[in-house]
PDB file of C-alpha atoms in Angstrom:
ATOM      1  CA  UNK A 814      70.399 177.721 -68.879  1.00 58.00           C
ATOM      2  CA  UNK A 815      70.202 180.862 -70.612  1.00 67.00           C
ATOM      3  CA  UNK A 816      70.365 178.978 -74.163  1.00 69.00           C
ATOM      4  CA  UNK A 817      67.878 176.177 -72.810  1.00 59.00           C
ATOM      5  CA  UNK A 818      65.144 179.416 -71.880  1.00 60.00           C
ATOM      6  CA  UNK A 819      65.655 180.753 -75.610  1.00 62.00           C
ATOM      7  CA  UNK A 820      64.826 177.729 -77.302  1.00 61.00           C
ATOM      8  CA  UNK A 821      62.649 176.868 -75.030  1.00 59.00           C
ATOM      9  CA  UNK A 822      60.518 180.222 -75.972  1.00 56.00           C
ATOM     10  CA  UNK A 823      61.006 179.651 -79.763  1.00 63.00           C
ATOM     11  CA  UNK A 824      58.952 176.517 -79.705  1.00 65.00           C
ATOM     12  CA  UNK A 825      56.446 176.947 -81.965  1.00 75.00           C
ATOM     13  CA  UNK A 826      53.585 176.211 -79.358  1.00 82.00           C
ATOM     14  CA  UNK A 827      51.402 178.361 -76.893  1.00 87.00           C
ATOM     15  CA  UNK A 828      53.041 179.159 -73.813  1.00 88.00           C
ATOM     16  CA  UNK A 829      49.759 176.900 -71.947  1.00 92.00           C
ATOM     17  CA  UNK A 830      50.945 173.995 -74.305  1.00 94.00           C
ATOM     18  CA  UNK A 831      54.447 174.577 -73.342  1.00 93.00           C
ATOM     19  CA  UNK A 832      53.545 174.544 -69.643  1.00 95.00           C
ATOM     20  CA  UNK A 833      51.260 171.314 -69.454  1.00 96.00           C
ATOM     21  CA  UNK A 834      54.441 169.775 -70.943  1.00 96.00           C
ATOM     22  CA  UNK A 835      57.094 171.016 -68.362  1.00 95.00           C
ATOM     23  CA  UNK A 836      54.736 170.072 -65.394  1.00 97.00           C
ATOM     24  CA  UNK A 837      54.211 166.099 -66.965  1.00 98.00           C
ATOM     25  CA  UNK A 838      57.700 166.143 -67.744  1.00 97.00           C
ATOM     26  CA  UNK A 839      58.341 167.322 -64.566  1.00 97.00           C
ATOM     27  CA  UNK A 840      56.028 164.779 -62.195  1.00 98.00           C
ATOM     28  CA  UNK A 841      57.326 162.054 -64.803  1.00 97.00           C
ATOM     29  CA  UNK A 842      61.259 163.269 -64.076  1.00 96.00           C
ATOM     30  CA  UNK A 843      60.929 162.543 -60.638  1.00 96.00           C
ATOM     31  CA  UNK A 844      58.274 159.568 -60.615  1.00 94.00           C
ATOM     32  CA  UNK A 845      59.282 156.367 -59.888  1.00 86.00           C
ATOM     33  CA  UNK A 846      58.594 154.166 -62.910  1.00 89.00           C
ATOM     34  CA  UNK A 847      62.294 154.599 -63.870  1.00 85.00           C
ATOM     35  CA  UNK A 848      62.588 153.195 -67.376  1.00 88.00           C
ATOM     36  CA  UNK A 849      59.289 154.638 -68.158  1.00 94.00           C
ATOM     37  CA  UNK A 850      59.742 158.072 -67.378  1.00 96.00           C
ATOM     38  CA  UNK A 851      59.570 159.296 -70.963  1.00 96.00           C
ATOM     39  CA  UNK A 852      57.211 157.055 -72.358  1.00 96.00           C
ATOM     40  CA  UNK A 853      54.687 158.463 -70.087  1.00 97.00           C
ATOM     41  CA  UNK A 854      55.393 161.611 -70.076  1.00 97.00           C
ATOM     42  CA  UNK A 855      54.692 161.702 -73.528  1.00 96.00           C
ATOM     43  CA  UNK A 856      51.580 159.860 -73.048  1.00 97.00           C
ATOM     44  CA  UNK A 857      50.428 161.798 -70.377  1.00 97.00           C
ATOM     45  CA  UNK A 858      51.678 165.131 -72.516  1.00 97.00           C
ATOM     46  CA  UNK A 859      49.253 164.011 -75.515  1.00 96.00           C
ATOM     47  CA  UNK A 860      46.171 163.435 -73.206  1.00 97.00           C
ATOM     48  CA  UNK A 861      46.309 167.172 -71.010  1.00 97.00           C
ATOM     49  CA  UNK A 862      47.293 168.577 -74.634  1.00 96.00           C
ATOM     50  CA  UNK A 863      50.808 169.196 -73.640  1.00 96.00           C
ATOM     51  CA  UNK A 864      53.325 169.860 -75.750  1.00 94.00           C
ATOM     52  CA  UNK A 865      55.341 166.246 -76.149  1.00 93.00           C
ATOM     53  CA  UNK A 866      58.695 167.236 -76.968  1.00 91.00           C
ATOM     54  CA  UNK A 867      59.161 169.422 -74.008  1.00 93.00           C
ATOM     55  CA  UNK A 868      57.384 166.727 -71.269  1.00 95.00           C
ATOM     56  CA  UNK A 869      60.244 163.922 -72.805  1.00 94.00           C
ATOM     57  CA  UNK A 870      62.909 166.727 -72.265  1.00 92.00           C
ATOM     58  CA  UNK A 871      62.075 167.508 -68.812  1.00 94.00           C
ATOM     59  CA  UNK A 872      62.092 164.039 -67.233  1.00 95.00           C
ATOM     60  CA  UNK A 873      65.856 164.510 -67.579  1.00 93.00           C
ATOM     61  CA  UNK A 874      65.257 166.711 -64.204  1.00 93.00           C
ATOM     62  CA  UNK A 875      66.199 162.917 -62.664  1.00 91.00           C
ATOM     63  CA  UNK A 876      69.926 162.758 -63.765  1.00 89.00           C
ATOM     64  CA  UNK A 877      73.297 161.356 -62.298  1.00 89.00           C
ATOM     65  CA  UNK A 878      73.462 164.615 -61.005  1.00 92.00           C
ATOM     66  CA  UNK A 879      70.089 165.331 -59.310  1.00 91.00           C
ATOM     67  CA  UNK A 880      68.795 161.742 -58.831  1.00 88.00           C
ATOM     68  CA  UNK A 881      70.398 161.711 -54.846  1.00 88.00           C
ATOM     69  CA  UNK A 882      69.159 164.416 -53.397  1.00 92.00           C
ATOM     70  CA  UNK A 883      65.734 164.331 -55.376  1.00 93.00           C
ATOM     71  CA  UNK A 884      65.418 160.889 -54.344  1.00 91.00           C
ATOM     72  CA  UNK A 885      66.504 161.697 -51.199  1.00 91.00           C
ATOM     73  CA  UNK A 886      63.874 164.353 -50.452  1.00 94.00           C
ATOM     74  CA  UNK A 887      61.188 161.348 -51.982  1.00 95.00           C
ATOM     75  CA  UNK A 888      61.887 159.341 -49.840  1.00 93.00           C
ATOM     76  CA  UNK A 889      62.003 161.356 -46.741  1.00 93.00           C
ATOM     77  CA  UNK A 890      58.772 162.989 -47.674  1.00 96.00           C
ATOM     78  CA  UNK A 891      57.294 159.023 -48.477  1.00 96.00           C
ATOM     79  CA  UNK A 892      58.851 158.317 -45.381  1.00 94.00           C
ATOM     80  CA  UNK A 893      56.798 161.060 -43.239  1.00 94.00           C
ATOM     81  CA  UNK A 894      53.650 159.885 -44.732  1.00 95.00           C
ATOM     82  CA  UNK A 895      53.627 156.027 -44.928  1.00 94.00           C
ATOM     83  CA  UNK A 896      55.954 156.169 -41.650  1.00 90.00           C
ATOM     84  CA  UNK A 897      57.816 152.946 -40.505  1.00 83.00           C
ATOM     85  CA  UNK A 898      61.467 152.280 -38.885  1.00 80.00           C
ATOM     86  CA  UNK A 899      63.752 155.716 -38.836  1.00 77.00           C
ATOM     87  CA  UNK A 900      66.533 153.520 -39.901  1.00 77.00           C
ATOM     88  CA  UNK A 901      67.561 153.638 -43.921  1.00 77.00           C
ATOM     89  CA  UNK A 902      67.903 150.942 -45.945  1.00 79.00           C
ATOM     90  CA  UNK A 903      70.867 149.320 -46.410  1.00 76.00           C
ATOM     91  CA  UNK A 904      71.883 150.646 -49.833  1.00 75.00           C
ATOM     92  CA  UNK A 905      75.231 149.326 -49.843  1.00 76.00           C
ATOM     93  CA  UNK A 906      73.672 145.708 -49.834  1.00 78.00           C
ATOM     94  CA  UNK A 907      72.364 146.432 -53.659  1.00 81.00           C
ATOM     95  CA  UNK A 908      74.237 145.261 -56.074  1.00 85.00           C
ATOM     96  CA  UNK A 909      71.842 143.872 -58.406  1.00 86.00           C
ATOM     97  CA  UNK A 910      68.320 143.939 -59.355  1.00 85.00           C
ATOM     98  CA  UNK A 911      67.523 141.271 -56.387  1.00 88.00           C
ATOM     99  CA  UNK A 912      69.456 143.079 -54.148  1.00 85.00           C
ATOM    100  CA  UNK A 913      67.410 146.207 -55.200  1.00 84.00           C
ATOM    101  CA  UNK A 914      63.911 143.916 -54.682  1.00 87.00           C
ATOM    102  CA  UNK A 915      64.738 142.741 -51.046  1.00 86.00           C
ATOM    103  CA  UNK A 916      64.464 146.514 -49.939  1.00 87.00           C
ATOM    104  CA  UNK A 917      60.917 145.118 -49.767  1.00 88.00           C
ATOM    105  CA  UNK A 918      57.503 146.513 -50.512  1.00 91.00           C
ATOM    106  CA  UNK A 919      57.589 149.166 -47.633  1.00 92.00           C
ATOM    107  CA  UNK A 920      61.075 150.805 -49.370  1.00 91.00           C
ATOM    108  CA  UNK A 921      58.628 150.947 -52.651  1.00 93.00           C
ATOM    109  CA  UNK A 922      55.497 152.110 -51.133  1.00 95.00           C
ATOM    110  CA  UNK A 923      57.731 154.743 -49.382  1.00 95.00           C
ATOM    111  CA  UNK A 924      59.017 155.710 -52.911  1.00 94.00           C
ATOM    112  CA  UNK A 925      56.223 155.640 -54.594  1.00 95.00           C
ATOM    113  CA  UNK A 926      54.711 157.612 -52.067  1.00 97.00           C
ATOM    114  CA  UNK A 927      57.665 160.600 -52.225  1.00 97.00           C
ATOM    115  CA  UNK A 928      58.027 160.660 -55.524  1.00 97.00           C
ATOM    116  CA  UNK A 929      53.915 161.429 -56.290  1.00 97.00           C
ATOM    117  CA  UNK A 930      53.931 163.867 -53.960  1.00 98.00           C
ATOM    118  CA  UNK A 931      56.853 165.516 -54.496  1.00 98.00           C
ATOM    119  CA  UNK A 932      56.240 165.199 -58.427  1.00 97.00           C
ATOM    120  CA  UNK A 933      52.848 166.494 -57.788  1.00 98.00           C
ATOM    121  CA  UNK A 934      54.037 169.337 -56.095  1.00 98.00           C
ATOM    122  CA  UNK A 935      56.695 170.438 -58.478  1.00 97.00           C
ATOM    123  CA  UNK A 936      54.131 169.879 -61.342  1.00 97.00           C
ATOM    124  CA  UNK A 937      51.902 172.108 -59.935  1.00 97.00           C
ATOM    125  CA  UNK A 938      54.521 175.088 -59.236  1.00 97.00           C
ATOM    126  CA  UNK A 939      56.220 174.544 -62.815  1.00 96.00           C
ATOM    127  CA  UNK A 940      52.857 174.419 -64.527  1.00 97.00           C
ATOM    128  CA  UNK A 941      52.010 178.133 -63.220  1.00 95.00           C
ATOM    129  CA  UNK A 942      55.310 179.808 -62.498  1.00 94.00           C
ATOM    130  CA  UNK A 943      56.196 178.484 -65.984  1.00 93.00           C
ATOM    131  CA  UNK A 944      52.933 179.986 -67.875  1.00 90.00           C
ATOM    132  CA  UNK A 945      53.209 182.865 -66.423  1.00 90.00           C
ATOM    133  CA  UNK A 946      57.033 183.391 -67.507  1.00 89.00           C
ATOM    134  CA  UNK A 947      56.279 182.100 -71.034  1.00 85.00           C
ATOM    135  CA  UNK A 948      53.977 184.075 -71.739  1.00 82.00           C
ATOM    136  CA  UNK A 949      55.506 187.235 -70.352  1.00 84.00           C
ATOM    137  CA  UNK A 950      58.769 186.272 -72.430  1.00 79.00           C
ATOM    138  CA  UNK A 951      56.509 185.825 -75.488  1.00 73.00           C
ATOM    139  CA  UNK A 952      55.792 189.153 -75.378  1.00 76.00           C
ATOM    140  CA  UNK A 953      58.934 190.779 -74.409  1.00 74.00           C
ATOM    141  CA  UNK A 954      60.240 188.778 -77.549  1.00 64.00           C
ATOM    142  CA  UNK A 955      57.967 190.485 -79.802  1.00 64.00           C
ATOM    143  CA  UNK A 956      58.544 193.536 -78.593  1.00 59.00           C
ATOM    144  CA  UNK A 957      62.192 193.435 -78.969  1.00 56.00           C
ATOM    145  CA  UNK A 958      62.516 191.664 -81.727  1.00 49.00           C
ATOM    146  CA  UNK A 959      59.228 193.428 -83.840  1.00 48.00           C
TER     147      UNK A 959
END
C-alpha cells in the first residue's frame, strides 16, 4: 500500500486530476457493467478531466478478493431501496450465463440500484479525502525531498 501511495504521488498530474480519476475509477470499480468497468472509467475519466490511467487502475477495487462483500453491501443497500422478498437469490442455481439471467430483472434492478449508490457514495468520499491527501503529500514531498 505504502509503494502503491508513492507512485501514486509521483504521477506527473495535479493532485485534482489525480482525484477525478480515483473517484471514476472508483464508482466504475464497483458499478455493475462488469466487462465494462474500465472502458468507462476511462471514458468517463477523459470527460470530468480525470486523469485516465489512475480511473482504469482503480476499478480493480472489484477483485476476487473484494467482489463478495462489496457486492454484498450493493445489493443489500439496492435491496433497501427498490425493496421486494427478504429472501436471497438462489446463487447456487448459477452456473452459467442463463442461470445468471433467470435471477430476473428485480435481482438486476436491485444491483444496479446498490452498486450506483454505493459507487456514488464512495466516489464522492475518495474524490475529497483523496485531494486533500494529495495535495498535502505533494507538498510534504517537496519539502523533504527539495
Amino acid at each position: 500500500m505504502r509503494a502503491w501511495i508513492r507512485n501514486l504521488v509521483k504521477v506527473k498530474d495535479t493532485p485534482e486530476a489525480l482525484a477525478r480519476g480515483l473517484a471514476v475509477g472508483f464508482f466504475f470499480g464497483v458499478s455493475f457493467f462488469w466487462g465494462l468497468q474500465i472502458a468507462l472509467a476511462v471514458l468517463v475519466s477523459h470527460l470530468v478531466r480525470g486523469n485516465k490511467v489512475v480511473a482504469a487502475a482503480m476499478t480493480a477495487i472489484s477483485n476476487p478478493l473484494t467482489s463478495l462483500p462489496l457486492y454484498s453491501l450493493c445489493y443489500l443497500v439496492g435491496h433497501v431501496l427498490v425493496g421486494g422478498e427478504d429472501t436471497l437469490p438462489d446463487f447456487a442455481s448459477v452456473h452459467s450465463i442463463d442461470g445468471f439471467l433467470a435471477l430476473g430483472p428485480h435481482f438486476f434492478i436491485t444491483m444496479l440500484v446498490g452498486t450506483t449508490i454505493v459507487g456514488a457514495a464512495g466516489g464522492v468520499a475518495v474524490y475529497f479525502s483523496s485531494n486533500r491527501l494529495l495535495a498535502a503529500l505533494r507538498r510534504w514531498n517537496k519539502e523533504s525531498w527539495g
